[in-house]
mmCIF file of C-alpha atoms in Angstrom:
data_model
loop_
_atom_site.group_PDB
_atom_site.id
_atom_site.type_symbol
_atom_site.label_atom_id
_atom_site.label_comp_id
_atom_site.label_asym_id
_atom_site.label_seq_id
_atom_site.Cartn_x
_atom_site.Cartn_y
_atom_site.Cartn_z
ATOM 1 C CA MET A 1 -20.299 15.564 19.949
ATOM 2 C CA ASP A 2 -19.519 15.202 16.781
ATOM 3 C CA THR A 3 -18.974 11.579 15.674
ATOM 4 C CA SER A 4 -18.773 11.487 12.257
ATOM 5 C CA ALA A 5 -15.489 10.021 12.299
ATOM 6 C CA PRO A 6 -13.363 7.239 14.079
ATOM 7 C CA THR A 7 -11.555 9.390 16.828
ATOM 8 C CA ALA A 8 -7.790 7.949 18.490
ATOM 9 C CA LEU A 9 -7.961 7.517 22.093
ATOM 10 C CA ASN A 10 -4.784 7.856 23.958
ATOM 11 C CA ALA A 11 -3.130 4.950 25.269
ATOM 12 C CA ILE A 12 -5.295 3.236 28.408
ATOM 13 C CA THR A 13 -3.778 4.867 31.267
ATOM 14 C CA ALA A 14 -4.142 2.177 33.490
ATOM 15 C CA ILE A 15 -5.992 -1.257 33.839
ATOM 16 C CA GLN A 16 -7.871 -0.402 37.023
ATOM 17 C CA PRO A 17 -4.685 -0.130 39.178
ATOM 18 C CA GLY A 18 -5.101 -1.123 42.914
ATOM 19 C CA LYS A 19 -7.573 -4.817 41.868
ATOM 20 C CA ALA A 20 -6.330 -7.724 43.086
ATOM 21 C CA LEU A 21 -3.510 -9.240 41.241
ATOM 22 C CA VAL A 22 -5.933 -12.289 39.667
ATOM 23 C CA HIS A 23 -7.627 -8.777 37.634
ATOM 24 C CA ARG A 24 -4.470 -7.968 36.469
ATOM 25 C CA ASP A 25 -3.506 -11.183 35.416
ATOM 26 C CA ALA A 26 -7.367 -11.641 33.596
ATOM 27 C CA GLY A 27 -6.437 -8.032 32.265
ATOM 28 C CA GLU A 28 -3.275 -8.885 29.971
ATOM 29 C CA ALA A 29 -5.288 -12.001 28.950
ATOM 30 C CA PHE A 30 -7.860 -9.753 28.025
ATOM 31 C CA PHE A 31 -6.069 -7.923 25.792
ATOM 32 C CA ALA A 32 -3.310 -10.928 24.536
ATOM 33 C CA GLU A 33 -6.867 -12.315 22.427
ATOM 34 C CA LEU A 34 -7.291 -8.606 20.961
ATOM 35 C CA THR A 35 -5.712 -8.139 17.242
ATOM 36 C CA PRO A 36 -5.727 -4.989 15.693
ATOM 37 C CA GLY A 37 -8.883 -3.965 13.953
ATOM 38 C CA HIS A 38 -11.481 -5.975 16.805
ATOM 39 C CA ARG A 39 -14.021 -3.254 16.978
ATOM 40 C CA LEU A 40 -15.798 -3.724 20.585
ATOM 41 C CA ARG A 41 -18.927 -2.313 22.352
ATOM 42 C CA ALA A 42 -18.077 -0.433 25.570
ATOM 43 C CA THR A 43 -20.033 1.256 28.780
ATOM 44 C CA VAL A 44 -18.968 4.557 30.246
ATOM 45 C CA GLN A 45 -19.202 4.181 33.812
ATOM 46 C CA ASN A 46 -17.890 6.598 35.628
ATOM 47 C CA LEU A 47 -16.265 9.671 35.138
ATOM 48 C CA LEU A 48 -13.133 10.136 37.618
ATOM 49 C CA PRO A 49 -11.898 12.831 39.347
ATOM 50 C CA ASN A 50 -9.052 13.654 37.190
ATOM 51 C CA GLY A 51 -11.029 13.577 34.103
ATOM 52 C CA GLU A 52 -10.769 9.841 32.860
ATOM 53 C CA PHE A 53 -13.293 7.789 32.578
ATOM 54 C CA VAL A 54 -13.653 4.239 33.829
ATOM 55 C CA VAL A 55 -14.562 1.997 30.859
ATOM 56 C CA MET A 56 -16.333 -1.235 31.145
ATOM 57 C CA LEU A 57 -14.763 -3.313 27.403
ATOM 58 C CA GLY A 58 -17.603 -5.614 26.440
ATOM 59 C CA ALA A 59 -17.928 -9.763 26.508
ATOM 60 C CA PHE A 60 -16.676 -11.268 23.699
ATOM 61 C CA ALA A 61 -14.630 -14.627 22.513
ATOM 62 C CA GLY A 62 -16.258 -16.343 25.757
ATOM 63 C CA ARG A 63 -14.292 -13.863 27.913
ATOM 64 C CA ASP A 64 -16.027 -11.541 30.756
ATOM 65 C CA GLY A 65 -16.118 -7.786 30.034
ATOM 66 C CA HIS A 66 -13.562 -5.546 31.434
ATOM 67 C CA GLU A 67 -12.874 -2.217 32.971
ATOM 68 C CA VAL A 68 -10.366 0.450 31.840
ATOM 69 C CA GLN A 69 -9.203 4.021 32.708
ATOM 70 C CA VAL A 70 -9.448 5.713 29.723
ATOM 71 C CA LYS A 71 -8.632 9.613 28.098
ATOM 72 C CA LEU A 72 -12.511 10.300 26.491
ATOM 73 C CA PRO A 73 -13.321 13.559 24.408
ATOM 74 C CA ALA A 74 -15.354 15.745 26.277
ATOM 75 C CA GLY A 75 -19.164 15.332 26.262
ATOM 76 C CA PHE A 76 -19.643 11.681 27.325
ATOM 77 C CA ARG A 77 -21.302 10.473 30.162
ATOM 78 C CA PRO A 78 -21.627 7.567 32.662
ATOM 79 C CA GLY A 79 -24.253 5.160 30.419
ATOM 80 C CA ASP A 80 -22.868 6.115 27.464
ATOM 81 C CA MET A 81 -22.410 3.187 24.654
ATOM 82 C CA ILE A 82 -19.573 3.378 22.823
ATOM 83 C CA ASN A 83 -17.499 1.560 19.682
ATOM 84 C CA LEU A 84 -13.981 0.830 20.086
ATOM 85 C CA ILE A 85 -11.124 -0.254 17.695
ATOM 86 C CA PHE A 86 -8.282 -2.177 18.954
ATOM 87 C CA VAL A 87 -5.355 -0.726 17.891
ATOM 88 C CA SER A 88 -2.418 -2.470 19.500
ATOM 89 C CA ARG A 89 -1.039 -3.545 22.954
ATOM 90 C CA GLU A 90 2.047 -1.706 22.746
ATOM 91 C CA PRO A 91 3.888 -0.402 24.845
ATOM 92 C CA ARG A 92 0.314 0.150 26.054
ATOM 93 C CA PRO A 93 -2.928 -1.395 24.743
ATOM 94 C CA ALA A 94 -5.013 1.627 22.359
ATOM 95 C CA PHE A 95 -7.726 2.365 20.869
ATOM 96 C CA MET A 96 -9.984 4.349 18.395
ATOM 97 C CA LEU A 97 -13.418 5.475 19.070
ATOM 98 C CA ALA A 98 -15.314 4.972 16.291
ATOM 99 C CA PRO A 99 -19.284 6.335 14.853
ATOM 100 C CA ASP A 100 -22.285 4.658 15.171
ATOM 101 C CA VAL A 101 -22.462 2.887 11.155
ATOM 102 C CA PRO A 102 -26.335 2.357 10.680
ATOM 103 C CA GLN A 103 -26.591 -1.047 8.760
ATOM 104 C CA PRO A 104 -28.793 -1.053 5.560
ATOM 105 C CA ALA A 105 -31.964 -2.440 5.757
ATOM 106 C CA GLY A 106 -31.562 -6.162 4.952
ATOM 107 C CA ASN A 107 -28.480 -6.246 4.373
ATOM 108 C CA SER A 108 -26.752 -8.545 6.916
ATOM 109 C CA ALA A 109 -23.521 -9.059 5.467
ATOM 110 C CA SER A 110 -20.820 -7.506 8.051
ATOM 111 C CA LEU A 111 -17.107 -7.692 7.571
ATOM 112 C CA SER A 112 -14.362 -8.884 10.223
ATOM 113 C CA GLY A 113 -12.601 -6.304 12.379
ATOM 114 C CA THR A 114 -9.466 -7.689 10.278
ATOM 115 C CA GLY A 115 -11.153 -6.863 7.012
ATOM 116 C CA ARG A 116 -12.888 -3.208 8.166
ATOM 117 C CA PHE A 117 -9.493 -2.681 8.820
ATOM 118 C CA ILE A 118 -7.727 -3.415 5.373
ATOM 119 C CA HIS A 119 -10.812 -1.833 3.321
ATOM 120 C CA ASP A 120 -10.276 1.547 5.447
ATOM 121 C CA LEU A 121 -6.794 1.585 4.804
ATOM 122 C CA MET A 122 -7.132 0.818 0.942
ATOM 123 C CA GLN A 123 -9.828 3.459 0.162
ATOM 124 C CA HIS A 124 -6.962 6.276 1.277
ATOM 125 C CA PRO A 125 -4.863 7.107 -2.212
ATOM 126 C CA PRO A 126 -1.168 6.338 -2.003
ATOM 127 C CA LEU A 127 1.286 8.878 -0.914
ATOM 128 C CA PRO A 128 2.777 11.232 -3.143
ATOM 129 C CA GLY A 129 5.428 9.838 -4.696
ATOM 130 C CA SER A 130 5.221 6.283 -3.462
ATOM 131 C CA SER A 131 5.111 3.486 -6.384
ATOM 132 C CA THR A 132 4.296 -0.138 -6.520
ATOM 133 C CA ALA A 133 7.471 -1.240 -7.612
ATOM 134 C CA LEU A 134 10.029 -1.194 -5.621
ATOM 135 C CA SER A 135 13.041 0.887 -6.366
ATOM 136 C CA SER A 136 17.107 1.082 -5.010
ATOM 137 C CA THR A 137 19.759 3.831 -5.474
ATOM 138 C CA VAL A 138 23.012 2.106 -4.587
ATOM 139 C CA PRO A 139 24.298 -0.429 -7.200
ATOM 140 C CA LEU A 140 23.982 -4.366 -6.702
ATOM 141 C CA LEU A 141 27.906 -4.407 -7.867
ATOM 142 C CA ALA A 142 30.412 -2.139 -7.319
ATOM 143 C CA ALA A 143 31.592 -2.807 -11.510
ATOM 144 C CA PRO A 144 30.390 -5.452 -13.528
ATOM 145 C CA PRO A 145 30.713 -9.448 -13.700
ATOM 146 C CA SER A 146 33.872 -10.912 -14.935
ATOM 147 C CA ASP A 147 32.902 -14.440 -14.522
ATOM 148 C CA ALA A 148 30.467 -16.676 -12.655
ATOM 149 C CA ALA A 149 31.302 -15.874 -9.392
ATOM 150 C CA GLN A 150 30.093 -12.095 -9.725
ATOM 151 C CA LEU A 151 27.481 -13.481 -11.720
ATOM 152 C CA LEU A 152 26.023 -15.595 -8.620
ATOM 153 C CA GLN A 153 26.596 -12.461 -6.672
ATOM 154 C CA LEU A 154 24.190 -10.231 -9.025
ATOM 155 C CA ALA A 155 21.342 -12.510 -8.283
ATOM 156 C CA GLN A 156 22.046 -13.099 -4.811
ATOM 157 C CA GLY A 157 22.254 -9.493 -4.675
ATOM 158 C CA LEU A 158 18.918 -8.535 -6.053
ATOM 159 C CA ALA A 159 17.564 -11.481 -3.782
ATOM 160 C CA ARG A 160 18.684 -9.901 -1.092
ATOM 161 C CA ALA A 161 17.099 -5.925 -2.573
ATOM 162 C CA MET A 162 13.715 -8.355 -2.472
ATOM 163 C CA ALA A 163 13.771 -9.725 1.523
ATOM 164 C CA ARG A 164 14.558 -6.565 2.809
ATOM 165 C CA SER A 165 11.999 -4.415 1.157
ATOM 166 C CA GLY A 166 10.097 -4.768 4.058
ATOM 167 C CA LEU A 167 7.315 -6.891 1.836
ATOM 168 C CA PHE A 168 7.405 -10.291 3.351
ATOM 169 C CA TYR A 169 8.096 -8.643 6.868
ATOM 170 C CA GLU A 170 5.414 -10.453 8.656
ATOM 171 C CA SER A 171 6.167 -14.319 6.845
ATOM 172 C CA HIS A 172 10.320 -13.369 7.530
ATOM 173 C CA GLN A 173 8.795 -12.754 11.210
ATOM 174 C CA ALA A 174 7.375 -16.103 11.564
ATOM 175 C CA GLN A 175 10.876 -17.903 9.890
ATOM 176 C CA TRP A 176 12.398 -15.814 13.158
ATOM 177 C CA ILE A 177 10.072 -17.600 15.876
ATOM 178 C CA THR A 178 11.037 -20.687 13.947
ATOM 179 C CA GLY A 179 14.491 -20.548 13.805
ATOM 180 C CA LYS A 180 14.396 -20.498 10.395
ATOM 181 C CA ARG A 181 16.069 -16.834 9.776
ATOM 182 C CA PRO A 182 18.438 -14.699 12.271
ATOM 183 C CA LEU A 183 17.283 -11.721 13.776
ATOM 184 C CA ALA A 184 20.151 -9.689 12.331
ATOM 185 C CA GLU A 185 18.303 -10.485 8.996
ATOM 186 C CA LEU A 186 15.255 -9.202 10.003
ATOM 187 C CA MET A 187 15.979 -5.926 11.802
ATOM 188 C CA LEU A 188 17.442 -4.889 8.220
ATOM 189 C CA GLU A 189 14.041 -4.319 7.235
ATOM 190 C CA PRO A 190 11.768 -0.738 7.282
ATOM 191 C CA GLN A 191 9.384 -2.356 10.083
ATOM 192 C CA ALA A 192 12.364 -2.679 12.249
ATOM 193 C CA ARG A 193 13.801 0.335 12.487
ATOM 194 C CA LEU A 194 10.529 2.607 12.431
ATOM 195 C CA ALA A 195 10.725 4.813 15.264
ATOM 196 C CA PRO A 196 8.926 4.667 18.361
ATOM 197 C CA LEU A 197 5.439 6.335 18.139
ATOM 198 C CA PRO A 198 4.881 9.256 20.493
ATOM 199 C CA GLU A 199 2.265 9.779 23.417
ATOM 200 C CA LEU A 200 -1.171 11.212 21.186
ATOM 201 C CA PRO A 201 -1.119 14.668 21.355
ATOM 202 C CA PHE A 202 -4.623 16.470 22.895
ATOM 203 C CA ALA A 203 -6.355 19.545 21.887
ATOM 204 C CA SER A 204 -7.102 22.067 24.819
ATOM 205 C CA ASN A 205 -10.606 20.724 24.087
ATOM 206 C CA GLY A 206 -9.381 17.387 25.744
ATOM 207 C CA SER A 207 -10.065 15.663 22.300
ATOM 208 C CA PRO A 208 -7.051 13.741 21.389
ATOM 209 C CA LEU A 209 -5.446 14.334 17.983
ATOM 210 C CA SER A 210 -4.951 12.278 14.994
ATOM 211 C CA VAL A 211 -1.231 11.066 14.129
ATOM 212 C CA GLU A 212 -0.503 11.833 10.660
ATOM 213 C CA ALA A 213 1.393 9.668 7.937
ATOM 214 C CA ARG A 214 2.752 12.262 5.447
ATOM 215 C CA ASP A 215 5.112 12.883 2.787
ATOM 216 C CA PRO A 216 7.277 16.208 3.249
ATOM 217 C CA SER A 217 6.013 17.886 0.207
ATOM 218 C CA ALA A 218 2.531 17.252 0.175
ATOM 219 C CA SER A 219 -0.431 19.508 1.101
ATOM 220 C CA GLN A 220 -2.569 19.076 3.998
ATOM 221 C CA LYS A 221 -5.294 17.914 1.698
ATOM 222 C CA ASP A 222 -2.723 14.912 0.450
ATOM 223 C CA SER A 223 -2.049 13.876 4.774
ATOM 224 C CA VAL A 224 -2.961 10.137 5.528
ATOM 225 C CA ARG A 225 -4.730 9.007 8.957
ATOM 226 C CA LEU A 226 -5.014 5.744 9.762
ATOM 227 C CA PRO A 227 -5.501 3.794 12.981
ATOM 228 C CA GLY A 228 -2.655 0.877 13.811
ATOM 229 C CA VAL A 229 -0.814 1.571 11.007
ATOM 230 C CA HIS A 230 3.011 3.338 12.016
ATOM 231 C CA PRO A 231 2.822 6.639 9.939
ATOM 232 C CA GLU A 232 6.213 6.096 8.265
ATOM 233 C CA ALA A 233 4.879 2.393 7.456
ATOM 234 C CA VAL A 234 1.574 3.495 5.102
ATOM 235 C CA ALA A 235 2.765 3.398 1.338
ATOM 236 C CA LEU A 236 4.688 -0.080 2.722
ATOM 237 C CA VAL A 237 1.627 -1.694 4.064
ATOM 238 C CA ARG A 238 -0.431 -0.066 0.790
ATOM 239 C CA GLN A 239 2.241 -1.977 -1.041
ATOM 240 C CA GLN A 240 2.320 -5.046 0.664
ATOM 241 C CA LEU A 241 -1.657 -5.277 0.065
ATOM 242 C CA GLU A 242 -1.947 -4.430 -3.592
ATOM 243 C CA VAL A 243 1.061 -7.208 -4.011
ATOM 244 C CA PHE A 244 -0.963 -9.856 -2.709
ATOM 245 C CA GLU A 245 -3.918 -9.098 -4.439
ATOM 246 C CA THR A 246 -2.426 -8.314 -7.687
ATOM 247 C CA ARG A 247 0.322 -11.277 -7.192
ATOM 248 C CA HIS A 248 2.562 -8.822 -8.964
ATOM 249 C CA ILE A 249 6.266 -7.451 -7.845
ATOM 250 C CA GLY A 250 8.455 -5.276 -9.624
ATOM 251 C CA TRP A 251 11.959 -3.695 -9.092
ATOM 252 C CA GLN A 252 14.181 -1.110 -10.646
ATOM 253 C CA GLY A 253 17.511 -0.008 -10.134
ATOM 254 C CA GLU A 254 20.830 -0.153 -11.207
ATOM 255 C CA LEU A 255 22.930 -3.651 -11.520
ATOM 256 C CA TRP A 256 26.513 -1.664 -11.401
ATOM 257 C CA PRO A 257 26.809 1.658 -11.362
ATOM 258 C CA GLY A 258 25.406 3.579 -15.079
ATOM 259 C CA GLN A 259 23.374 -0.333 -16.020
ATOM 260 C CA ARG A 260 19.793 0.082 -14.842
ATOM 261 C CA LEU A 261 17.397 -2.931 -14.270
ATOM 262 C CA ALA A 262 13.140 -3.188 -14.836
ATOM 263 C CA TRP A 263 12.366 -6.310 -13.833
ATOM 264 C CA GLU A 264 8.498 -7.678 -12.774
ATOM 265 C CA ALA A 265 7.140 -11.021 -12.142
ATOM 266 C CA VAL A 266 3.730 -11.875 -11.275
ATOM 267 C CA GLU A 267 1.532 -15.027 -10.684
ATOM 268 C CA GLU A 268 -0.102 -16.273 -14.325
ATOM 269 C CA LYS A 269 -3.990 -16.860 -13.297
ATOM 270 C CA PRO A 270 -6.056 -20.124 -14.069
ATOM 271 C CA GLY A 271 -6.502 -20.263 -17.335
ATOM 272 C CA GLU A 272 -4.616 -17.275 -19.091
ATOM 273 C CA SER A 273 -1.989 -19.744 -20.991
ATOM 274 C CA GLY A 274 -4.996 -22.431 -22.010
ATOM 275 C CA GLU A 275 -5.482 -25.882 -19.769
ATOM 276 C CA ARG A 276 -2.565 -26.942 -16.844
ATOM 277 C CA ASP A 277 -2.404 -29.535 -14.219
ATOM 278 C CA PRO A 278 -4.081 -27.702 -11.435
ATOM 279 C CA GLY A 279 -1.540 -30.076 -9.662
ATOM 280 C CA SER A 280 1.153 -28.425 -10.943
ATOM 281 C CA GLY A 281 1.567 -25.400 -8.555
ATOM 282 C CA PRO A 282 1.402 -21.890 -9.520
ATOM 283 C CA VAL A 283 3.315 -20.406 -12.814
ATOM 284 C CA TRP A 284 5.097 -17.204 -12.621
ATOM 285 C CA LYS A 285 5.828 -14.536 -15.559
ATOM 286 C CA THR A 286 8.733 -12.720 -15.100
ATOM 287 C CA ARG A 287 10.025 -10.123 -17.314
ATOM 288 C CA LEU A 288 13.646 -7.967 -17.300
ATOM 289 C CA ASN A 289 14.315 -4.464 -19.550
ATOM 290 C CA LEU A 290 17.555 -3.803 -19.795
ATOM 291 C CA SER A 291 19.943 -1.833 -22.527
ATOM 292 C CA LEU A 292 23.177 -3.494 -22.547
ATOM 293 C CA PRO A 293 26.022 -1.637 -24.143
ATOM 294 C CA ASN A 294 27.188 -3.580 -26.431
ATOM 295 C CA LEU A 295 24.014 -5.774 -27.200
ATOM 296 C CA GLY A 296 21.587 -2.528 -26.972
ATOM 297 C CA PRO A 297 17.586 -2.730 -25.800
ATOM 298 C CA ILE A 298 16.872 -6.043 -24.974
ATOM 299 C CA THR A 299 13.649 -7.889 -23.457
ATOM 300 C CA ALA A 300 13.861 -10.995 -21.776
ATOM 301 C CA SER A 301 10.078 -12.880 -20.866
ATOM 302 C CA LEU A 302 10.254 -16.081 -19.000
ATOM 303 C CA ARG A 303 7.210 -18.471 -17.926
ATOM 304 C CA LEU A 304 8.319 -20.569 -14.996
ATOM 305 C CA ASP A 305 6.178 -23.838 -13.917
ATOM 306 C CA SER A 306 6.964 -27.514 -12.563
ATOM 307 C CA GLY A 307 7.724 -28.377 -16.364
ATOM 308 C CA GLY A 308 11.097 -26.474 -16.973
ATOM 309 C CA VAL A 309 10.885 -22.744 -18.583
ATOM 310 C CA ASP A 310 10.384 -20.889 -21.293
ATOM 311 C CA VAL A 311 12.228 -18.260 -22.704
ATOM 312 C CA GLN A 312 10.993 -15.552 -25.008
ATOM 313 C CA LEU A 313 13.569 -12.551 -26.141
ATOM 314 C CA THR A 314 13.138 -9.725 -27.658
ATOM 315 C CA VAL A 315 16.035 -7.376 -29.119
ATOM 316 C CA LYS A 316 16.347 -4.344 -31.167
ATOM 317 C CA GLU A 317 18.727 -5.294 -33.957
ATOM 318 C CA PRO A 318 19.274 -8.210 -36.061
ATOM 319 C CA GLY A 319 22.731 -8.499 -35.153
ATOM 320 C CA THR A 320 21.826 -9.285 -31.322
ATOM 321 C CA ALA A 321 19.390 -11.630 -32.633
ATOM 322 C CA SER A 322 22.267 -14.045 -34.004
ATOM 323 C CA ILE A 323 24.368 -13.361 -30.470
ATOM 324 C CA MET A 324 21.408 -14.705 -28.721
ATOM 325 C CA ARG A 325 20.638 -17.868 -30.536
ATOM 326 C CA THR A 326 24.008 -18.437 -30.451
ATOM 327 C CA GLY A 327 24.349 -18.544 -26.786
ATOM 328 C CA ALA A 328 21.094 -20.592 -26.458
ATOM 329 C CA VAL A 329 23.105 -24.075 -25.635
ATOM 330 C CA PRO A 330 24.745 -22.441 -22.700
ATOM 331 C CA LEU A 331 21.563 -20.697 -21.673
ATOM 332 C CA MET A 332 20.388 -24.269 -21.363
ATOM 333 C CA HIS A 333 22.846 -25.717 -19.828
ATOM 334 C CA GLY A 334 23.320 -22.669 -17.234
ATOM 335 C CA LEU A 335 19.546 -23.516 -16.037
ATOM 336 C CA GLU A 336 20.358 -26.706 -15.641
ATOM 337 C CA SER A 337 22.991 -26.535 -13.274
ATOM 338 C CA ALA A 338 20.036 -24.071 -11.794
ATOM 339 C CA GLY A 339 17.600 -27.623 -11.511
ATOM 340 C CA LEU A 340 15.573 -25.714 -14.313
ATOM 341 C CA ARG A 341 14.660 -27.010 -17.691
ATOM 342 C CA LEU A 342 14.698 -25.101 -20.879
ATOM 343 C CA VAL A 343 10.901 -25.884 -22.387
ATOM 344 C CA SER A 344 11.589 -23.284 -25.064
ATOM 345 C CA MET A 345 13.665 -20.372 -26.590
ATOM 346 C CA GLY A 346 12.381 -17.498 -28.985
ATOM 347 C CA VAL A 347 14.316 -14.210 -29.843
ATOM 348 C CA ASP A 348 12.464 -11.462 -32.147
ATOM 349 C CA VAL A 349 13.613 -8.811 -33.671
ATOM 350 C CA ASP A 350 11.494 -5.645 -32.260
ATOM 351 C CA ASP A 351 12.708 -2.359 -33.377
ATOM 352 C CA LYS A 352 10.515 -0.527 -31.396
ATOM 353 C CA THR A 353 11.862 -1.996 -28.275
ATOM 354 C CA PRO A 354 11.908 0.067 -24.903
ATOM 355 C CA SER A 355 15.231 1.139 -23.944
ATOM 356 C CA ALA A 356 15.790 0.593 -20.111
#
């Protein structure tokens, strides 16, 4: 049979039903130790009358091997050795059938199961239309803010948009487990609203078919097949990995109807802005691009560290620059009320400032 590419196996049919209760308990403990991406060697033991196979999963982490009953593609025989990639344990344990990959001579380095899983995911191109920046089609406020309370609502709205984006879902799960985040908030994130995966369909020859993640407008060549990732979450998982790797995040949307904002934040690399105290903590830079009705296009760049915040404003009109400089003192007081110290503030005029 062709083993040149991973093949999705159906969820395990049974964990040897009919065995003693202690054996079933051992099976539950065996799968409890597995994490998505973990690879196991297994031996095909025998073929059952219903066409399924009994397979002995190899021992790992001090645990003895375990027998399971699975559906395999046609062509396997008792005694065959196979490689399996663990995908998930719910609603039943499921694996991918992986090909044998020879190691290059003299190369002893190897990736962990999780490392290989992430590597395989990142090899796929982004789905058509996906973006590294978050976006929203719903304005954060129904109308322009008229007082400090509404300005606070605007900041809280942006914070909610980020929190509910799904980028931080796993850390929010940890907060929920420790009682620091209510379940109702967790259920507002995309991962909590994913439809249950259907049982894997089988072709006429008995081989299982992969579940595909596909953009409705994409062609067949744009389909993405990934083990262990819900088809509807492929773009989001890639985005999570890219944010973790680049330490860069962005958001685009409307603050109120007709008022657009492009916002981004990035963690400063060590040594990027000269020497700094290693114990001072991370330094973040953030930038906002927007075009206000009376002030025109404005770019606000902020640098935040343990010492305070540096603000640099770039505007298109000299009159706007004068207004901004006049507002330095109120800005300083506003930052101080939020627990931040204004270290410096500069206003530049640049007629090439982009419109938001």
